[in-house]
mmCIF file with all atom_site columns, N, CA and C in Angstrom:
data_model
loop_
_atom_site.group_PDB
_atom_site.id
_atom_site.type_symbol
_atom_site.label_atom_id
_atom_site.label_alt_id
_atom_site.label_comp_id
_atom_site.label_asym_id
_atom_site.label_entity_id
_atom_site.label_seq_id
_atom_site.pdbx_PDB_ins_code
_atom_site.Cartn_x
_atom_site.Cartn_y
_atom_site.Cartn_z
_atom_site.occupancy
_atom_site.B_iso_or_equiv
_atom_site.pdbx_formal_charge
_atom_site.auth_seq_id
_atom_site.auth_comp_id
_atom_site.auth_asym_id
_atom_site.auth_atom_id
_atom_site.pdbx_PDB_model_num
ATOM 1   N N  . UNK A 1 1  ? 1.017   -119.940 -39.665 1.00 0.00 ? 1  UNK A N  1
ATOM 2   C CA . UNK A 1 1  ? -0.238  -119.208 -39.597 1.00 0.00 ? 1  UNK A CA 1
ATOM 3   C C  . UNK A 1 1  ? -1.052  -119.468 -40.859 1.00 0.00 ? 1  UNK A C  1
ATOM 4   N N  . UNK A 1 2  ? -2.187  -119.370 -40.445 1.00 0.00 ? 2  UNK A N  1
ATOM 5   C CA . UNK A 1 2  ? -3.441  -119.735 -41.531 1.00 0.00 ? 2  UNK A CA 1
ATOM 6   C C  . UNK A 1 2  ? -2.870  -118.593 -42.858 1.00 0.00 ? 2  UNK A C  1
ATOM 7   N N  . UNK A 1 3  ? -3.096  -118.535 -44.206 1.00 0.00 ? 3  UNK A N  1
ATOM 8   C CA . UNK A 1 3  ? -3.209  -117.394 -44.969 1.00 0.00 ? 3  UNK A CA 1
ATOM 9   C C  . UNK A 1 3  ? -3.983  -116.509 -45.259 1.00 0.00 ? 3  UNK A C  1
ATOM 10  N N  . UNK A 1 4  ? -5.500  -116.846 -44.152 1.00 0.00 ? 4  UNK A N  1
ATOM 11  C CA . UNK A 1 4  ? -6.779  -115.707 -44.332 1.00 0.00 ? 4  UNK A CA 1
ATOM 12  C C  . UNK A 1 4  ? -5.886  -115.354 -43.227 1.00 0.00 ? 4  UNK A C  1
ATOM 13  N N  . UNK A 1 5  ? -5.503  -115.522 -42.032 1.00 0.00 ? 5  UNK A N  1
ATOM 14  C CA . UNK A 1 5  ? -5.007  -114.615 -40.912 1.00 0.00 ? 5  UNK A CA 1
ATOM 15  C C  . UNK A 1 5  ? -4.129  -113.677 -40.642 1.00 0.00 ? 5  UNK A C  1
ATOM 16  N N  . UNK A 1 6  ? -3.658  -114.114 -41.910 1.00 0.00 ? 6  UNK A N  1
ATOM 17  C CA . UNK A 1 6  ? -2.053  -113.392 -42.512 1.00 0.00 ? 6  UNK A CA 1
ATOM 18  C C  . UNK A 1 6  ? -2.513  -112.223 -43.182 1.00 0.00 ? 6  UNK A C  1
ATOM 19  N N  . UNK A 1 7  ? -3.396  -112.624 -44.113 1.00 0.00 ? 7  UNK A N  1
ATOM 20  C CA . UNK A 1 7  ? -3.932  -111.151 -44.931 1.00 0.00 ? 7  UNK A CA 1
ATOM 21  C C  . UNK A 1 7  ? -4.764  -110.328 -44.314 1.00 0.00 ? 7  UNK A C  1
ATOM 22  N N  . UNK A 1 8  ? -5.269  -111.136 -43.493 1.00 0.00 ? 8  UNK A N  1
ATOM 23  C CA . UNK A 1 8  ? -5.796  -110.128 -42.187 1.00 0.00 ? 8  UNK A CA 1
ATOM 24  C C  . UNK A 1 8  ? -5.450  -109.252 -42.184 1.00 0.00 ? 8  UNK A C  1
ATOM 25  N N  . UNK A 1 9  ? -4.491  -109.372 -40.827 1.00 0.00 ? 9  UNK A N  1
ATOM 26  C CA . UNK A 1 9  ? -3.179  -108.642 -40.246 1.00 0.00 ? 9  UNK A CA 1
ATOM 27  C C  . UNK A 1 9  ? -2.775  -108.027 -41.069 1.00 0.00 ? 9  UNK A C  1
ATOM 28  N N  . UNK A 1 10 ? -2.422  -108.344 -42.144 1.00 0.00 ? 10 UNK A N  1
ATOM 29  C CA . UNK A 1 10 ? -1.594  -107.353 -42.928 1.00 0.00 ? 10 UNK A CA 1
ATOM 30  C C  . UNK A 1 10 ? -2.687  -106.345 -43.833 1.00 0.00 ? 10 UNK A C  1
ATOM 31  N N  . UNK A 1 11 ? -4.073  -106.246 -43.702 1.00 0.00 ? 11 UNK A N  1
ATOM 32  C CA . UNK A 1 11 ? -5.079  -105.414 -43.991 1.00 0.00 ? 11 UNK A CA 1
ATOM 33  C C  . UNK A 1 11 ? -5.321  -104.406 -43.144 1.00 0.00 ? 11 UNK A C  1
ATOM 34  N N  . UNK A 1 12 ? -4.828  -105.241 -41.875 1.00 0.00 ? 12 UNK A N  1
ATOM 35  C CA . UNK A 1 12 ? -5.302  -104.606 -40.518 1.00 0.00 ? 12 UNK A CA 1
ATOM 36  C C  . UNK A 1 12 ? -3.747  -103.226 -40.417 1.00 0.00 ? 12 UNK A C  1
ATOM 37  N N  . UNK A 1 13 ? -2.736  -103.477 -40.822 1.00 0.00 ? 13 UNK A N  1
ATOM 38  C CA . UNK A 1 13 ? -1.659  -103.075 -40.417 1.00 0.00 ? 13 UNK A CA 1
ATOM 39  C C  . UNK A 1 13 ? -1.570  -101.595 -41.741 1.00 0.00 ? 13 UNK A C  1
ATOM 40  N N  . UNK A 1 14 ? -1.703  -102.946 -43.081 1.00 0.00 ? 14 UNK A N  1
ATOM 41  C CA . UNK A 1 14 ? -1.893  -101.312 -44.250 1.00 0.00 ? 14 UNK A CA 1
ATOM 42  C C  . UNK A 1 14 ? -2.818  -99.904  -43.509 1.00 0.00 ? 14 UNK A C  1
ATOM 43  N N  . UNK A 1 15 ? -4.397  -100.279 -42.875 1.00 0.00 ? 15 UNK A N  1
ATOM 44  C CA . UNK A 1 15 ? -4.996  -99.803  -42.779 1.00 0.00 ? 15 UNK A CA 1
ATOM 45  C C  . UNK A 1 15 ? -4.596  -98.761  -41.563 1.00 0.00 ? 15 UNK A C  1
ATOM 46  N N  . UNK A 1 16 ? -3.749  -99.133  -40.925 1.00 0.00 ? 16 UNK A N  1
ATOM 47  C CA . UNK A 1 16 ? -2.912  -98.299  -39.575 1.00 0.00 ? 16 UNK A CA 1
ATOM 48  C C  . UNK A 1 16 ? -2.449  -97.774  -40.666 1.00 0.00 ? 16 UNK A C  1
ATOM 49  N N  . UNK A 1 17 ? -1.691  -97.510  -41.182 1.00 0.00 ? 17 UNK A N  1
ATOM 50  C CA . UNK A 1 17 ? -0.447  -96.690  -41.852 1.00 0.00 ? 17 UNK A CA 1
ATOM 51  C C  . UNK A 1 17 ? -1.340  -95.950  -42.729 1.00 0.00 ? 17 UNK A C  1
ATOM 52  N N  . UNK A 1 18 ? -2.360  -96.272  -43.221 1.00 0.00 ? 18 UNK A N  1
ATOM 53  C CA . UNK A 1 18 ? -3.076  -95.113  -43.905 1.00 0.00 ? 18 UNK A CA 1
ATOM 54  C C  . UNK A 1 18 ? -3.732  -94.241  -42.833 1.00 0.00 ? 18 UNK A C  1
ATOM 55  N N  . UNK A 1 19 ? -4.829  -94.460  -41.796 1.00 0.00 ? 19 UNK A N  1
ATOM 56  C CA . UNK A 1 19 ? -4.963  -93.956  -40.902 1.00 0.00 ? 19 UNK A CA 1
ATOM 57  C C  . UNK A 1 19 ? -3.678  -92.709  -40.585 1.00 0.00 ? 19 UNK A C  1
ATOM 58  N N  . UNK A 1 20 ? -2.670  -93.528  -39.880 1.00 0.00 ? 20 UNK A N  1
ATOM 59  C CA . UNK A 1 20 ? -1.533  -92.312  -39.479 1.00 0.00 ? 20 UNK A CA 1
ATOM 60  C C  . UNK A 1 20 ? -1.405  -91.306  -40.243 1.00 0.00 ? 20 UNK A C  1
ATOM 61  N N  . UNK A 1 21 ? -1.641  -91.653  -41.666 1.00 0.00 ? 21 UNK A N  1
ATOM 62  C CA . UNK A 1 21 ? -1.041  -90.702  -42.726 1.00 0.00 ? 21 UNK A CA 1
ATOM 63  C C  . UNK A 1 21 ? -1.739  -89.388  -42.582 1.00 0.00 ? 21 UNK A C  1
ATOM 64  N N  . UNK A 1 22 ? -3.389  -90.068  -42.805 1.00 0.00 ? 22 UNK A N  1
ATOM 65  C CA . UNK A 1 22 ? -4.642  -88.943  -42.657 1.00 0.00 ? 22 UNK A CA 1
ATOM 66  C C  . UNK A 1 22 ? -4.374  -88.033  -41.624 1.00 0.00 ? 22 UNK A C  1
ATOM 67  N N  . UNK A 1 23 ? -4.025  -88.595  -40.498 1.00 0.00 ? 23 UNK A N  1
ATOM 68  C CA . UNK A 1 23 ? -4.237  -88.463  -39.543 1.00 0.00 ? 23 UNK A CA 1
ATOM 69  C C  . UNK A 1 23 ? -3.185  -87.115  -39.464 1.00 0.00 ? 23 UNK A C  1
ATOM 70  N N  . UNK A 1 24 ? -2.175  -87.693  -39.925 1.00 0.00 ? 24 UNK A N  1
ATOM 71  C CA . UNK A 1 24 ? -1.328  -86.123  -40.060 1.00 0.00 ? 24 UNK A CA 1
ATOM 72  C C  . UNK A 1 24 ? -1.365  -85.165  -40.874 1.00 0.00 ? 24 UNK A C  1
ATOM 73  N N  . UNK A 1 25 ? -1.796  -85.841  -42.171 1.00 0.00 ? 25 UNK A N  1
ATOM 74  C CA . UNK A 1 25 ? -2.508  -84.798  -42.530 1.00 0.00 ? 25 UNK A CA 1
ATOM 75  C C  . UNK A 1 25 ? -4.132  -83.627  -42.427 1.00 0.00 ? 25 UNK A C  1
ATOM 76  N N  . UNK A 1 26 ? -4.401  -84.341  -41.386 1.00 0.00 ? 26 UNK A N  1
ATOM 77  C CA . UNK A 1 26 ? -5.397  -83.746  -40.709 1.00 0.00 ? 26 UNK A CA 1
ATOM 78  C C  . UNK A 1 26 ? -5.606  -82.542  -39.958 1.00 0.00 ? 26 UNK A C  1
ATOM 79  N N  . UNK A 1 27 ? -4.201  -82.764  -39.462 1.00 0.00 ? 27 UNK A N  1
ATOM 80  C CA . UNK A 1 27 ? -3.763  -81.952  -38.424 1.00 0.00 ? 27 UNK A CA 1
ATOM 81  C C  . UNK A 1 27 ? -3.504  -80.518  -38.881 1.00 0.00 ? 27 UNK A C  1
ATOM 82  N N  . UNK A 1 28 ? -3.236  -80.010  -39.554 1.00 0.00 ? 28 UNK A N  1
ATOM 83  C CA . UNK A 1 28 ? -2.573  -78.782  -40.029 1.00 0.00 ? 28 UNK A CA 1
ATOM 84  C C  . UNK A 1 28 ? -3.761  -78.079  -40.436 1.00 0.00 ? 28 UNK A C  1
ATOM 85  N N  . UNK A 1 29 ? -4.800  -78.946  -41.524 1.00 0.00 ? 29 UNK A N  1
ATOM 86  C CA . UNK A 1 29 ? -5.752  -77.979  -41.417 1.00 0.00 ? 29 UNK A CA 1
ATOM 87  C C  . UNK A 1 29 ? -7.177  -78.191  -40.703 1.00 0.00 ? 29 UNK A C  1
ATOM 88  N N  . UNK A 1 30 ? -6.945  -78.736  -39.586 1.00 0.00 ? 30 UNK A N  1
ATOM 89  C CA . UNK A 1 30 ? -7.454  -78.362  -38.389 1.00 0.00 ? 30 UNK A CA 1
ATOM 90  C C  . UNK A 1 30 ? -7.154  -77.383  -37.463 1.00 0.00 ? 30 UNK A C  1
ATOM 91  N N  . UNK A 1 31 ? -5.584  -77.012  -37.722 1.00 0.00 ? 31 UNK A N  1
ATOM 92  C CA . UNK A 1 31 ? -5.270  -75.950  -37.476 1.00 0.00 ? 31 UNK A CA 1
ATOM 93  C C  . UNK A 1 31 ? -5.537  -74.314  -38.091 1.00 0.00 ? 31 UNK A C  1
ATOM 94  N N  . UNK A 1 32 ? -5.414  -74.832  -39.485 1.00 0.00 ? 32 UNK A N  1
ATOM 95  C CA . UNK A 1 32 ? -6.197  -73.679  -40.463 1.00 0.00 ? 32 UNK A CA 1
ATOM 96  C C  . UNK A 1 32 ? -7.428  -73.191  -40.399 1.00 0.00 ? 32 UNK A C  1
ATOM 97  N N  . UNK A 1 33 ? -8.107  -74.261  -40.080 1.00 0.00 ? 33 UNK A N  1
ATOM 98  C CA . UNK A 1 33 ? -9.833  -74.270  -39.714 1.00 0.00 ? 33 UNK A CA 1
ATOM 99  C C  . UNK A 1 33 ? -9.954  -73.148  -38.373 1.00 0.00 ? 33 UNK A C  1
ATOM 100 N N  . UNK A 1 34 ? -9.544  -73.549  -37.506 1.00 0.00 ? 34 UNK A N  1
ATOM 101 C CA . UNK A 1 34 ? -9.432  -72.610  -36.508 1.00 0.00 ? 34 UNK A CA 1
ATOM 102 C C  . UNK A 1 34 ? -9.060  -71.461  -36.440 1.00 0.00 ? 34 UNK A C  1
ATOM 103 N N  . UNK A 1 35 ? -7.792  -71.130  -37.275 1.00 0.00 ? 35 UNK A N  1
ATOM 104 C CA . UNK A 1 35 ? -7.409  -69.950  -37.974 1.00 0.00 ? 35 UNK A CA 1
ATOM 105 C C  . UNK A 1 35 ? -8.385  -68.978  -38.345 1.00 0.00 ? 35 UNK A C  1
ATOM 106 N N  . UNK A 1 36 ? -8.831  -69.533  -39.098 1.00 0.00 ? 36 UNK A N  1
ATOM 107 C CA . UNK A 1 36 ? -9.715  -68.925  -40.483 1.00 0.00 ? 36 UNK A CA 1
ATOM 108 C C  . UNK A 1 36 ? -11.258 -68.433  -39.643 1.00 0.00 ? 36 UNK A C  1
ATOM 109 N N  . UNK A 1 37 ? -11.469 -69.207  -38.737 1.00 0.00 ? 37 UNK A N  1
ATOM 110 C CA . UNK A 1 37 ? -12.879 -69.349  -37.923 1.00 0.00 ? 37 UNK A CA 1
ATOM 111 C C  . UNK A 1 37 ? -12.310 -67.846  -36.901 1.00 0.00 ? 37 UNK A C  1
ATOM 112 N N  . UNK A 1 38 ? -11.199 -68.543  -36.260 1.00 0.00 ? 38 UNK A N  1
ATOM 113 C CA . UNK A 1 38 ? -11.047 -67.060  -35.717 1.00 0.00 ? 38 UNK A CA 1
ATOM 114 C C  . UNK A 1 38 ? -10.806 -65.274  -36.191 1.00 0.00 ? 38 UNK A C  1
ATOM 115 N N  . UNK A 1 39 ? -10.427 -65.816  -37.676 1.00 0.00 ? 39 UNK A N  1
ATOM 116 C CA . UNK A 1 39 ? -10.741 -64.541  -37.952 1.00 0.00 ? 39 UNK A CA 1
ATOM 117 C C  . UNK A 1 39 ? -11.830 -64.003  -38.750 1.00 0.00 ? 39 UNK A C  1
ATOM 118 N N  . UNK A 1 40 ? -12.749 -64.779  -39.004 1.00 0.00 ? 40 UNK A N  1
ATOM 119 C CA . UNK A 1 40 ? -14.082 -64.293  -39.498 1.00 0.00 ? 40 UNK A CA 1
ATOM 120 C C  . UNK A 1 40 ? -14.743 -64.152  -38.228 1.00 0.00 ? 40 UNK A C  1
ATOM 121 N N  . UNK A 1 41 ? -14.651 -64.452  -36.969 1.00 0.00 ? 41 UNK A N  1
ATOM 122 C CA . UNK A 1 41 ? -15.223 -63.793  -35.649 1.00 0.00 ? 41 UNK A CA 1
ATOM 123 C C  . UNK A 1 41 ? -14.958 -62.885  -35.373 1.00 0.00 ? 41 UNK A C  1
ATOM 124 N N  . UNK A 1 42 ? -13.391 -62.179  -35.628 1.00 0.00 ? 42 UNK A N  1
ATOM 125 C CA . UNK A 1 42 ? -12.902 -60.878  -35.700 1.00 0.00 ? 42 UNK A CA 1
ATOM 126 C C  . UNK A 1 42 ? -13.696 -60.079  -36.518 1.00 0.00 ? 42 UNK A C  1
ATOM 127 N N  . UNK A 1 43 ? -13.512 -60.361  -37.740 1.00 0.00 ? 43 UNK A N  1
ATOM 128 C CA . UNK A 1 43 ? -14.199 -59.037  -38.769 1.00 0.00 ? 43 UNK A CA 1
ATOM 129 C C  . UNK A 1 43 ? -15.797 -59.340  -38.459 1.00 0.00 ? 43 UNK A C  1
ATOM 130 N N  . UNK A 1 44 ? -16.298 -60.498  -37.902 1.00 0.00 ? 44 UNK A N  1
ATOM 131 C CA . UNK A 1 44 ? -17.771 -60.167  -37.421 1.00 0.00 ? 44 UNK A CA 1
ATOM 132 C C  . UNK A 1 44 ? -17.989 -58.952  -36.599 1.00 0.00 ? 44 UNK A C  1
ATOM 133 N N  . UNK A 1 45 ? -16.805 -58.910  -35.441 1.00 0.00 ? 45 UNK A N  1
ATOM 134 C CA . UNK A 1 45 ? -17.117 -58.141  -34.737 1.00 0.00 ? 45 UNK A CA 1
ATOM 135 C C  . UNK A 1 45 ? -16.866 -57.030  -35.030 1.00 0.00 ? 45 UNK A C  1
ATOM 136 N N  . UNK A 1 46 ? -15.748 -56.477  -35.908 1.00 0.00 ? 46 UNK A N  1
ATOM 137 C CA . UNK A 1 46 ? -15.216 -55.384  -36.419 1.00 0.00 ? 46 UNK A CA 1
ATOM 138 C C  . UNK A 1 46 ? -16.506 -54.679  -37.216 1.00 0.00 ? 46 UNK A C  1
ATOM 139 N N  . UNK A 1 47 ? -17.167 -55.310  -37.494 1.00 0.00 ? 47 UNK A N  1
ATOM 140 C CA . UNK A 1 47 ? -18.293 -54.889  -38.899 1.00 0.00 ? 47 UNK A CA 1
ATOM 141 C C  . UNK A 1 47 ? -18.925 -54.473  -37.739 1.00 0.00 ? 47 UNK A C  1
ATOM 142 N N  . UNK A 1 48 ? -19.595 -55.218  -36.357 1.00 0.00 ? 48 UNK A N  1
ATOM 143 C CA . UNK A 1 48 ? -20.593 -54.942  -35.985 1.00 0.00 ? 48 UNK A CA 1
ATOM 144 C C  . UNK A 1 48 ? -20.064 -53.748  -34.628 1.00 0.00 ? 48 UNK A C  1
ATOM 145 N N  . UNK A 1 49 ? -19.467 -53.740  -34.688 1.00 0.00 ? 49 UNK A N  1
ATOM 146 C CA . UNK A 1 49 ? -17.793 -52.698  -33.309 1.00 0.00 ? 49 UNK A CA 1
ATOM 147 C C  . UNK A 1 49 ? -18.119 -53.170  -32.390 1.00 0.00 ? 49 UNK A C  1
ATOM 148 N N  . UNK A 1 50 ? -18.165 -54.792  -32.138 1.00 0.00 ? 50 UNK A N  1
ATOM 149 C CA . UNK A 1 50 ? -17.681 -55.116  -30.705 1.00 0.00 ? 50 UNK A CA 1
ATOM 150 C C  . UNK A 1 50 ? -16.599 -55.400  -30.313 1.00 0.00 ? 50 UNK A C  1
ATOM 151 N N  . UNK A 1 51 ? -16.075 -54.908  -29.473 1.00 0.00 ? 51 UNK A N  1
ATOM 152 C CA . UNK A 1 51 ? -14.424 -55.095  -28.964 1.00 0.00 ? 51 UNK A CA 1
ATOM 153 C C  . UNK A 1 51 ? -14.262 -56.804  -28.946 1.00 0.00 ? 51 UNK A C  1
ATOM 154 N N  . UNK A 1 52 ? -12.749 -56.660  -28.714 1.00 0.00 ? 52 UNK A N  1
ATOM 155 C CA . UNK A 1 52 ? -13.185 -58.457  -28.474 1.00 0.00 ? 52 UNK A CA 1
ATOM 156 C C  . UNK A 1 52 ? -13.003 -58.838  -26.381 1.00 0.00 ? 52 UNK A C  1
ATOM 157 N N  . UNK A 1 53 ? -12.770 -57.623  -26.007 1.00 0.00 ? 53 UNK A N  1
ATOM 158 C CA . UNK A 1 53 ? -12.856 -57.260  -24.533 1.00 0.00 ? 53 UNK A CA 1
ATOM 159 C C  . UNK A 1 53 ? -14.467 -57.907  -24.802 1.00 0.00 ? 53 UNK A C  1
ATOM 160 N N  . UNK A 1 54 ? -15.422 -56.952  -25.263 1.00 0.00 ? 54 UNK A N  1
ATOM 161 C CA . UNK A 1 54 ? -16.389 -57.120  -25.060 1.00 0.00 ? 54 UNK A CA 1
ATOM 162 C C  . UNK A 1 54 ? -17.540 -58.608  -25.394 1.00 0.00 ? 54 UNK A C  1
ATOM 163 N N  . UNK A 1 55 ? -16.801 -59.215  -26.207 1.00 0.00 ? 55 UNK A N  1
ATOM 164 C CA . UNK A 1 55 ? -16.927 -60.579  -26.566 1.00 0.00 ? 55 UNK A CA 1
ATOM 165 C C  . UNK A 1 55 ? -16.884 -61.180  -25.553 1.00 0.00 ? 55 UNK A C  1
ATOM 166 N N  . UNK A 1 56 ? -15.321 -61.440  -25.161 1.00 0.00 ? 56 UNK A N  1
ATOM 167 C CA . UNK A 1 56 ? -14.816 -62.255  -23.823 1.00 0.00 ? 56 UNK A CA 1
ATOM 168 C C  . UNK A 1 56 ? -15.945 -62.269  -22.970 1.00 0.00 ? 56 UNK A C  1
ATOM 169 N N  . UNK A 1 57 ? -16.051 -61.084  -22.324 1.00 0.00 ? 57 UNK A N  1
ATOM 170 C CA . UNK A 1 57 ? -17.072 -60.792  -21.426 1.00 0.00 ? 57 UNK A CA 1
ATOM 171 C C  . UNK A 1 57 ? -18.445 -61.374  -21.312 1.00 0.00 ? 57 UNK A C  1
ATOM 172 N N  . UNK A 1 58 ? -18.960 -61.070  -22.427 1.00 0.00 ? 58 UNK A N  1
ATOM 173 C CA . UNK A 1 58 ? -20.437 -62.014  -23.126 1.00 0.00 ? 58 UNK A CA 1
ATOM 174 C C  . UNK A 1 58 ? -19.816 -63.583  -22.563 1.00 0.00 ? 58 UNK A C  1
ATOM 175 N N  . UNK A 1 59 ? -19.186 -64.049  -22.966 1.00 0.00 ? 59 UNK A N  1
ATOM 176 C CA . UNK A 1 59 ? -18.613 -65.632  -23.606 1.00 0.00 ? 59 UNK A CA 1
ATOM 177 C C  . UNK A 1 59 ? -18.300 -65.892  -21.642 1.00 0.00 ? 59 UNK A C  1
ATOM 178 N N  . UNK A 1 60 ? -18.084 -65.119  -21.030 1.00 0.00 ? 60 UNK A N  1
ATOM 179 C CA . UNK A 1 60 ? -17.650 -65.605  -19.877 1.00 0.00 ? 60 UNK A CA 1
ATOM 180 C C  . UNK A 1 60 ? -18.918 -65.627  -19.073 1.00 0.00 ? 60 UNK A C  1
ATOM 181 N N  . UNK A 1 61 ? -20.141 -64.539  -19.119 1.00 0.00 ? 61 UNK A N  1
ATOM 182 C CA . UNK A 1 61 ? -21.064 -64.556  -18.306 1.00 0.00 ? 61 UNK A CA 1
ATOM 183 C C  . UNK A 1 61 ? -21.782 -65.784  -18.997 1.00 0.00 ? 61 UNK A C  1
ATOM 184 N N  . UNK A 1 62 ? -21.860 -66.037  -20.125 1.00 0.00 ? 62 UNK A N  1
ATOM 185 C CA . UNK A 1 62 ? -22.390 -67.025  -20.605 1.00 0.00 ? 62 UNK A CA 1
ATOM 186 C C  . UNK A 1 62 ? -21.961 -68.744  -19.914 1.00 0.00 ? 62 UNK A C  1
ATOM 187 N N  . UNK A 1 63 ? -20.807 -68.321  -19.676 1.00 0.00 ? 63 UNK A N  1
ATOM 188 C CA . UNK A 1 63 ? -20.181 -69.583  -18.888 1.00 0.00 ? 63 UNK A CA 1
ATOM 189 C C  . UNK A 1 63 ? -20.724 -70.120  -17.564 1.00 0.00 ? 63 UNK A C  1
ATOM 190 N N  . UNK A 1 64 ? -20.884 -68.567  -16.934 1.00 0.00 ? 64 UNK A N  1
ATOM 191 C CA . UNK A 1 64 ? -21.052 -68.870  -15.469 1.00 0.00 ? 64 UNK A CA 1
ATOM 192 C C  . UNK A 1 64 ? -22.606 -68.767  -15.275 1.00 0.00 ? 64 UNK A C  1
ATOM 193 N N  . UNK A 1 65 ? -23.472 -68.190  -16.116 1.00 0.00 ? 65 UNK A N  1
ATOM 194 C CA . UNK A 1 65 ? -24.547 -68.935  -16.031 1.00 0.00 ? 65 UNK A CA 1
ATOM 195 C C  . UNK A 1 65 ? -25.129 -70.603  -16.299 1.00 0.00 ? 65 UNK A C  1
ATOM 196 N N  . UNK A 1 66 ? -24.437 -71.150  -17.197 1.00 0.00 ? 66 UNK A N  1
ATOM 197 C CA . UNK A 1 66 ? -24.157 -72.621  -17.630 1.00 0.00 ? 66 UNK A CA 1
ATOM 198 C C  . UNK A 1 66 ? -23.463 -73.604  -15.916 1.00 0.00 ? 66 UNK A C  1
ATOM 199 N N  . UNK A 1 67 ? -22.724 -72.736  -15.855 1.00 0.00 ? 67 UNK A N  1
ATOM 200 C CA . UNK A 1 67 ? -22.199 -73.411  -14.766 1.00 0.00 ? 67 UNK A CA 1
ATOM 201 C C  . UNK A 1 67 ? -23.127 -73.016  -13.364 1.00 0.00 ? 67 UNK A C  1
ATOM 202 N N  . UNK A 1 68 ? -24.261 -71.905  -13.541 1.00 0.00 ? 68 UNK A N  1
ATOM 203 C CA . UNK A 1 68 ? -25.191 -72.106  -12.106 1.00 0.00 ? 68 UNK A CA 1
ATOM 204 C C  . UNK A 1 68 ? -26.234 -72.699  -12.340 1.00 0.00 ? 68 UNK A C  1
ATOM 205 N N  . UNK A 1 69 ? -26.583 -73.436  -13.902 1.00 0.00 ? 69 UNK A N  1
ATOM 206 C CA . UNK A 1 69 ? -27.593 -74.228  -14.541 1.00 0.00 ? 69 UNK A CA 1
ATOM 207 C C  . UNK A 1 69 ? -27.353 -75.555  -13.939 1.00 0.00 ? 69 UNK A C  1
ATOM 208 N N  . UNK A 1 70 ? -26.002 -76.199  -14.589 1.00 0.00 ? 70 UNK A N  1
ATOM 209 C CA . UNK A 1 70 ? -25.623 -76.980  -14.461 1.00 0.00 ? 70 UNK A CA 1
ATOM 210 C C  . UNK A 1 70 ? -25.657 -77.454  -12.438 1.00 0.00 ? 70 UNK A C  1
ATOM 211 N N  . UNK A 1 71 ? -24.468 -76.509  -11.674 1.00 0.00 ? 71 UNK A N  1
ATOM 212 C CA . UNK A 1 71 ? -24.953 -76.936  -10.441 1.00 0.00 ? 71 UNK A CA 1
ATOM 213 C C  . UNK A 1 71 ? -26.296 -77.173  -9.195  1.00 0.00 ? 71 UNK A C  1
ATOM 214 N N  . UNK A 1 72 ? -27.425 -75.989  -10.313 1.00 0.00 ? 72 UNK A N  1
ATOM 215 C CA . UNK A 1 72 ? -28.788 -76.084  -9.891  1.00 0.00 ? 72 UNK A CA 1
ATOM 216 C C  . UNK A 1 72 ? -29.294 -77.538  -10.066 1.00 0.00 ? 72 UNK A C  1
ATOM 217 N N  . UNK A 1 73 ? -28.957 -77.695  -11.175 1.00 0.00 ? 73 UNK A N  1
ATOM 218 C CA . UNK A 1 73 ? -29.453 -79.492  -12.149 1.00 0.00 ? 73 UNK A CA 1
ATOM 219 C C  . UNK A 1 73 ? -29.014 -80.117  -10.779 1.00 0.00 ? 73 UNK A C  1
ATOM 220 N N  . UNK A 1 74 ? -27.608 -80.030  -10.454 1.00 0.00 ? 74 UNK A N  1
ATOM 221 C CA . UNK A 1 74 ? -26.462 -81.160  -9.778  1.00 0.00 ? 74 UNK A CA 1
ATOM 222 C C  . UNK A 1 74 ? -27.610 -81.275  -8.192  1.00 0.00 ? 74 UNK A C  1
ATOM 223 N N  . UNK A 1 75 ? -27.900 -80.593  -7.714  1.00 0.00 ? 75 UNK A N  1
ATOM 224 C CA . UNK A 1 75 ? -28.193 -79.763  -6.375  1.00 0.00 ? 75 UNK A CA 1
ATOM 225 C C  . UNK A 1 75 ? -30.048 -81.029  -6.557  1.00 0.00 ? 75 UNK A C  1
ATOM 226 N N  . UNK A 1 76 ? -30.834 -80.804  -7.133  1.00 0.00 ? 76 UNK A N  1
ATOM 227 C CA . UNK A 1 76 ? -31.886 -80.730  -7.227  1.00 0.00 ? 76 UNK A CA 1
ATOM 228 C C  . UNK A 1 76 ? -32.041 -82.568  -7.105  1.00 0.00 ? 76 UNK A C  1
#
């Protein structure tokens, strides 16, 4: 094999193994992120006294209007 093709590959291959690395380290606090997000939505609501019953509820009619937007769009 050529020796530019070689260092290629083997640029190409370091660059996988760093990738993976990130990549796992990514993961955990992407998990934290979500964490943390979900509980500053909590004490949002706590400050403001919405249940989180009452959240859901919002978050779901919100859905199913999206979804009679969306099939109006589909329909038309």
């Amino acid at each position: 094999m050529k020796k530019e093709l070689i260092a290629v590959k083997n640029r190409i291959k370091k660059l996988k193994d760093k990738k993976a690395l990130i990549d796992e380290e990514l993961e955990p606090l992407f998990i934290r992120e979500e964490e943390l997000e979900n509980e500053e939505i909590i004490a949002i609501c706590r400050k403001n006294n919405i249940t989180i019953s009452d959240l859901m509820a919002k978050v779901n009619r919100q859905k199913a209007e999206m979804k009679k937007e969306t099939n109006y769009e589909k329909s038309r």
